PDB file of C-alpha atoms in Angstrom:
ATOM      1  CA  MET Z   1      78.952 125.850  83.378  1.00  0.00           C
ATOM      2  CA  LYS Z   2      78.578 121.995  83.052  1.00  0.00           C
ATOM      3  CA  MET Z   3      79.352 119.884  86.235  1.00  0.00           C
ATOM      4  CA  THR Z   4      82.339 118.092  84.535  1.00  0.00           C
ATOM      5  CA  SER Z   5      83.754 121.597  83.769  1.00  0.00           C
ATOM      6  CA  VAL Z   6      83.556 122.492  87.527  1.00  0.00           C
ATOM      7  CA  ALA Z   7      85.307 119.277  88.354  1.00  0.00           C
ATOM      8  CA  SER Z   8      87.863 119.377  85.976  1.00  0.00           C
ATOM      9  CA  ALA Z   9      88.693 123.242  87.011  1.00  0.00           C
ATOM     10  CA  CYS Z  10      88.459 122.224  90.683  1.00  0.00           C
ATOM     11  CA  GLY Z  11      91.100 119.445  89.879  1.00  0.00           C
ATOM     12  CA  THR Z  12      93.286 121.642  88.119  1.00  0.00           C
ATOM     13  CA  ILE Z  13      93.116 123.997  91.005  1.00  0.00           C
ATOM     14  CA  VAL Z  14      94.042 121.144  93.385  1.00  0.00           C
ATOM     15  CA  ALA Z  15      96.688 120.302  91.221  1.00  0.00           C
ATOM     16  CA  LEU Z  16      98.250 123.774  90.948  1.00  0.00           C
ATOM     17  CA  VAL Z  17      98.029 124.113  94.835  1.00  0.00           C
ATOM     18  CA  ALA Z  18      99.767 121.075  95.445  1.00  0.00           C
ATOM     19  CA  LEU Z  19     102.574 121.852  92.952  1.00  0.00           C
ATOM     20  CA  VAL Z  20     102.893 125.528  94.676  1.00  0.00           C
ATOM     21  CA  CYS Z  21     102.808 123.852  98.115  1.00  0.00           C
ATOM     22  CA  SER Z  22     105.261 121.113  97.488  1.00  0.00           C
ATOM     23  CA  GLY Z  23     107.771 123.232  99.194  1.00  0.00           C
ATOM     24  CA  THR Z  24     108.107 126.335 101.307  1.00  0.00           C
ATOM     25  CA  THR Z  25     107.413 128.989  99.134  1.00  0.00           C
ATOM     26  CA  ALA Z  26     106.032 132.529  99.436  1.00  0.00           C
ATOM     27  CA  LEU Z  27     102.721 131.392  98.192  1.00  0.00           C
ATOM     28  CA  CYS Z  28     102.514 128.417 100.583  1.00  0.00           C
ATOM     29  CA  ARG Z  29     103.503 129.524 104.052  1.00  0.00           C
ATOM     30  CA  GLU Z  30     103.366 125.899 105.459  1.00  0.00           C
ATOM     31  CA  PRO Z  31     106.538 123.853 105.738  1.00  0.00           C
ATOM     32  CA  ALA Z  32     107.048 121.388 103.091  1.00  0.00           C
ATOM     33  CA  MET Z  33     105.135 118.145 103.334  1.00  0.00           C
ATOM     34  CA  ALA Z  34     104.848 114.927 101.699  1.00  0.00           C
ATOM     35  CA  SER Z  35     103.512 115.259  98.353  1.00  0.00           C
ATOM     36  CA  LYS Z  36     100.083 113.983  97.424  1.00  0.00           C
ATOM     37  CA  ASN Z  37     101.881 111.538  94.886  1.00  0.00           C
ATOM     38  CA  SER Z  38     104.089 110.069  97.639  1.00  0.00           C
ATOM     39  CA  MET Z  39     101.052 109.477  99.668  1.00  0.00           C
ATOM     40  CA  VAL Z  40      99.297 107.805  96.563  1.00  0.00           C
ATOM     41  CA  ASN Z  41     102.380 105.906  95.800  1.00  0.00           C
ATOM     42  CA  ASP Z  42     102.516 104.391  99.655  1.00  0.00           C
ATOM     43  CA  ALA Z  43      98.970 103.598  99.419  1.00  0.00           C
ATOM     44  CA  ALA Z  44      99.066 101.962  96.043  1.00  0.00           C
ATOM     45  CA  SER Z  45     102.096  99.988  96.993  1.00  0.00           C
ATOM     46  CA  ALA Z  46      99.736  98.571  99.568  1.00  0.00           C
ATOM     47  CA  GLY Z  47      97.168  97.931  96.723  1.00  0.00           C
ATOM     48  CA  THR Z  48      95.019 100.908  97.811  1.00  0.00           C
ATOM     49  CA  SER Z  49      94.223 104.074  95.830  1.00  0.00           C
ATOM     50  CA  LEU Z  50      93.032 107.257  97.436  1.00  0.00           C
ATOM     51  CA  SER Z  51      89.929 109.315  96.603  1.00  0.00           C
ATOM     52  CA  GLN Z  52      90.037 113.156  96.630  1.00  0.00           C
ATOM     53  CA  VAL Z  53      88.422 113.323  99.784  1.00  0.00           C
ATOM     54  CA  GLU Z  54      90.890 110.860 101.555  1.00  0.00           C
ATOM     55  CA  SER Z  55      93.735 112.620  99.933  1.00  0.00           C
ATOM     56  CA  ALA Z  56      92.333 115.901 101.132  1.00  0.00           C
ATOM     57  CA  VAL Z  57      92.087 114.405 105.004  1.00  0.00           C
ATOM     58  CA  ILE Z  58      95.614 113.058 104.815  1.00  0.00           C
ATOM     59  CA  ALA Z  59      97.014 116.434 103.345  1.00  0.00           C
ATOM     60  CA  LYS Z  60      95.130 118.528 106.058  1.00  0.00           C
ATOM     61  CA  THR Z  61      96.010 116.211 108.932  1.00  0.00           C
ATOM     62  CA  ASN Z  62      99.909 116.392 107.695  1.00  0.00           C
ATOM     63  CA  ALA Z  63      99.570 120.121 107.385  1.00  0.00           C
ATOM     64  CA  ALA Z  64      98.600 120.317 111.147  1.00  0.00           C
ATOM     65  CA  ARG Z  65     101.381 117.893 111.982  1.00  0.00           C
ATOM     66  CA  ALA Z  66     103.649 120.166 109.854  1.00  0.00           C
ATOM     67  CA  ARG Z  67     102.890 123.087 111.888  1.00  0.00           C
ATOM     68  CA  SER Z  68     103.774 121.275 115.162  1.00  0.00           C
ATOM     69  CA  GLY Z  69     107.179 120.263 113.625  1.00  0.00           C
ATOM     70  CA  LEU Z  70     106.108 116.686 113.257  1.00  0.00           C
ATOM     71  CA  PRO Z  71     106.786 114.600 110.176  1.00  0.00           C
ATOM     72  CA  PRO Z  72     103.899 113.511 107.768  1.00  0.00           C
ATOM     73  CA  LEU Z  73     101.869 110.470 108.040  1.00  0.00           C
ATOM     74  CA  ALA Z  74     101.928 108.000 105.150  1.00  0.00           C
ATOM     75  CA  ALA Z  75      98.968 106.195 103.862  1.00  0.00           C
ATOM     76  CA  ASP Z  76      98.736 102.550 104.822  1.00  0.00           C
ATOM     77  CA  GLY Z  77      96.782  99.910 103.017  1.00  0.00           C
ATOM     78  CA  GLN Z  78      95.568  97.980 106.174  1.00  0.00           C
ATOM     79  CA  LEU Z  79      94.578 101.236 107.832  1.00  0.00           C
ATOM     80  CA  MET Z  80      92.789 102.439 104.751  1.00  0.00           C
ATOM     81  CA  SER Z  81      90.815  99.491 104.519  1.00  0.00           C
ATOM     82  CA  GLY Z  82      89.901  99.507 108.349  1.00  0.00           C
ATOM     83  CA  ALA Z  83      88.936 103.097 108.165  1.00  0.00           C
ATOM     84  CA  ARG Z  84      86.781 102.501 105.052  1.00  0.00           C
ATOM     85  CA  THR Z  85      85.055  99.589 106.715  1.00  0.00           C
ATOM     86  CA  HIS Z  86      84.437 101.442 109.810  1.00  0.00           C
ATOM     87  CA  ALA Z  87      83.252 104.441 108.094  1.00  0.00           C
ATOM     88  CA  ARG Z  88      80.819 102.436 105.848  1.00  0.00           C
ATOM     89  CA  TRP Z  89      79.658 100.464 108.996  1.00  0.00           C
ATOM     90  CA  MET Z  90      78.916 103.782 110.974  1.00  0.00           C
ATOM     91  CA  ALA Z  91      77.013 105.195 107.787  1.00  0.00           C
ATOM     92  CA  GLN Z  92      74.938 102.010 107.282  1.00  0.00           C
ATOM     93  CA  ASN Z  93      74.024 101.749 111.079  1.00  0.00           C
ATOM     94  CA  ARG Z  94      73.913 105.658 111.574  1.00  0.00           C
ATOM     95  CA  ASN Z  95      75.947 104.862 114.660  1.00  0.00           C
ATOM     96  CA  LEU Z  96      78.784 107.027 115.608  1.00  0.00           C
ATOM     97  CA  SER Z  97      81.016 104.620 117.753  1.00  0.00           C
ATOM     98  CA  HIS Z  98      84.690 103.800 117.750  1.00  0.00           C
ATOM     99  CA  GLY Z  99      86.178 100.553 116.602  1.00  0.00           C
ATOM    100  CA  SER Z 100      88.535  98.622 118.622  1.00  0.00           C
ATOM    101  CA  GLY Z 101      92.204  97.836 118.639  1.00  0.00           C
ATOM    102  CA  VAL Z 102      93.657 101.091 116.846  1.00  0.00           C
ATOM    103  CA  ALA Z 103      94.180 104.937 117.510  1.00  0.00           C
ATOM    104  CA  GLU Z 104      91.077 106.219 115.974  1.00  0.00           C
ATOM    105  CA  ASN Z 105      89.237 109.588 115.203  1.00  0.00           C
ATOM    106  CA  ILE Z 106      85.558 109.446 114.075  1.00  0.00           C
ATOM    107  CA  GLY Z 107      83.175 112.239 113.040  1.00  0.00           C
ATOM    108  CA  MET Z 108      79.696 112.758 111.639  1.00  0.00           C
ATOM    109  CA  GLY Z 109      78.006 115.566 109.848  1.00  0.00           C
ATOM    110  CA  GLN Z 110      80.991 117.442 108.694  1.00  0.00           C
ATOM    111  CA  THR Z 111      80.543 118.481 105.237  1.00  0.00           C
ATOM    112  CA  SER Z 112      84.232 118.565 104.090  1.00  0.00           C
ATOM    113  CA  ALA Z 113      87.503 117.352 104.691  1.00  0.00           C
ATOM    114  CA  SER Z 114      88.750 120.653 106.044  1.00  0.00           C
ATOM    115  CA  GLU Z 115      85.862 120.682 108.395  1.00  0.00           C
ATOM    116  CA  ALA Z 116      86.350 117.290 109.728  1.00  0.00           C
ATOM    117  CA  VAL Z 117      90.134 117.838 110.449  1.00  0.00           C
ATOM    118  CA  THR Z 118      89.518 121.121 111.821  1.00  0.00           C
ATOM    119  CA  GLY Z 119      86.689 119.707 114.146  1.00  0.00           C
ATOM    120  CA  TRP Z 120      89.255 116.934 115.288  1.00  0.00           C
ATOM    121  CA  MET Z 121      92.044 119.735 115.987  1.00  0.00           C
ATOM    122  CA  GLN Z 122      89.613 121.481 118.232  1.00  0.00           C
ATOM    123  CA  SER Z 123      89.121 118.461 120.530  1.00  0.00           C
ATOM    124  CA  SER Z 124      91.960 117.341 122.606  1.00  0.00           C
ATOM    125  CA  GLY Z 125      91.774 113.605 122.288  1.00  0.00           C
ATOM    126  CA  HIS Z 126      91.256 113.794 118.548  1.00  0.00           C
ATOM    127  CA  ARG Z 127      94.183 116.352 118.358  1.00  0.00           C
ATOM    128  CA  ALA Z 128      96.346 114.049 120.451  1.00  0.00           C
ATOM    129  CA  ASN Z 129      95.907 111.178 117.683  1.00  0.00           C
ATOM    130  CA  ILE Z 130      96.947 113.676 114.974  1.00  0.00           C
ATOM    131  CA  LEU Z 131      99.866 115.081 116.566  1.00  0.00           C
ATOM    132  CA  ASP Z 132     101.247 111.700 118.159  1.00  0.00           C
ATOM    133  CA  GLY Z 133     104.797 111.621 117.130  1.00  0.00           C
ATOM    134  CA  GLY Z 134     104.717 107.969 117.484  1.00  0.00           C
ATOM    135  CA  HIS Z 135     102.420 107.534 114.592  1.00  0.00           C
ATOM    136  CA  THR Z 136     103.948 107.261 111.151  1.00  0.00           C
ATOM    137  CA  ARG Z 137     100.970 105.532 109.284  1.00  0.00           C
ATOM    138  CA  ILE Z 138      97.367 106.629 108.645  1.00  0.00           C
ATOM    139  CA  GLY Z 139      94.158 105.386 106.889  1.00  0.00           C
ATOM    140  CA  VAL Z 140      91.060 107.756 106.379  1.00  0.00           C
ATOM    141  CA  ALA Z 141      87.605 107.325 104.859  1.00  0.00           C
ATOM    142  CA  MET Z 142      84.295 109.066 104.676  1.00  0.00           C
ATOM    143  CA  ALA Z 143      80.942 107.219 103.938  1.00  0.00           C
ATOM    144  CA  HIS Z 144      77.618 108.763 103.394  1.00  0.00           C
ATOM    145  CA  SER Z 145      74.377 107.173 105.182  1.00  0.00           C
ATOM    146  CA  ALA Z 146      71.109 106.713 103.391  1.00  0.00           C
ATOM    147  CA  ASN Z 147      70.054 110.289 104.464  1.00  0.00           C
ATOM    148  CA  GLY Z 148      73.375 111.742 103.199  1.00  0.00           C
ATOM    149  CA  THR Z 149      75.185 112.287 106.657  1.00  0.00           C
ATOM    150  CA  ALA Z 150      78.722 111.905 106.243  1.00  0.00           C
ATOM    151  CA  TYR Z 151      80.727 109.767 108.729  1.00  0.00           C
ATOM    152  CA  TRP Z 152      84.410 110.114 108.854  1.00  0.00           C
ATOM    153  CA  CYS Z 153      87.116 107.826 110.183  1.00  0.00           C
ATOM    154  CA  GLN Z 154      90.958 108.337 110.889  1.00  0.00           C
ATOM    155  CA  GLN Z 155      92.990 105.315 112.177  1.00  0.00           C
ATOM    156  CA  PHE Z 156      96.735 105.683 113.010  1.00  0.00           C
ATOM    157  CA  ARG Z 157      99.567 103.245 113.703  1.00  0.00           C
TER     158      ARG Z 157
END
């Protein structure tokens, strides 16, 4: 199978899962959360579009919040820009360190959005940021270093 066929099939699967999970159904046992389209629209209104990885991190973060009875976070253009800048800086410098002035989760080496969010949820400080009921907006990013290591960043407001 060609790589483009695999990517197309994966995109179709993601779209079907999003459609099925747009509300509470027998096939999706998580409470309804903000649709990917509303997240993209929120980000687009701020001049930002989301990559598949960024959308997945936001969706998985919002799923964790929904399990705790919290409302979803909306993508924020300024936070997306800040997270992207910080993730790129960490990757370029191979330096896992926090920025300043914003609630933030960072990670290094996780190979997927699922693995990154799961890791954050297993850490009390990171989990506290994700489940902070005062947060309403989020920015996320992932960047690769020259050796291929992924650096992850979530910022909250």
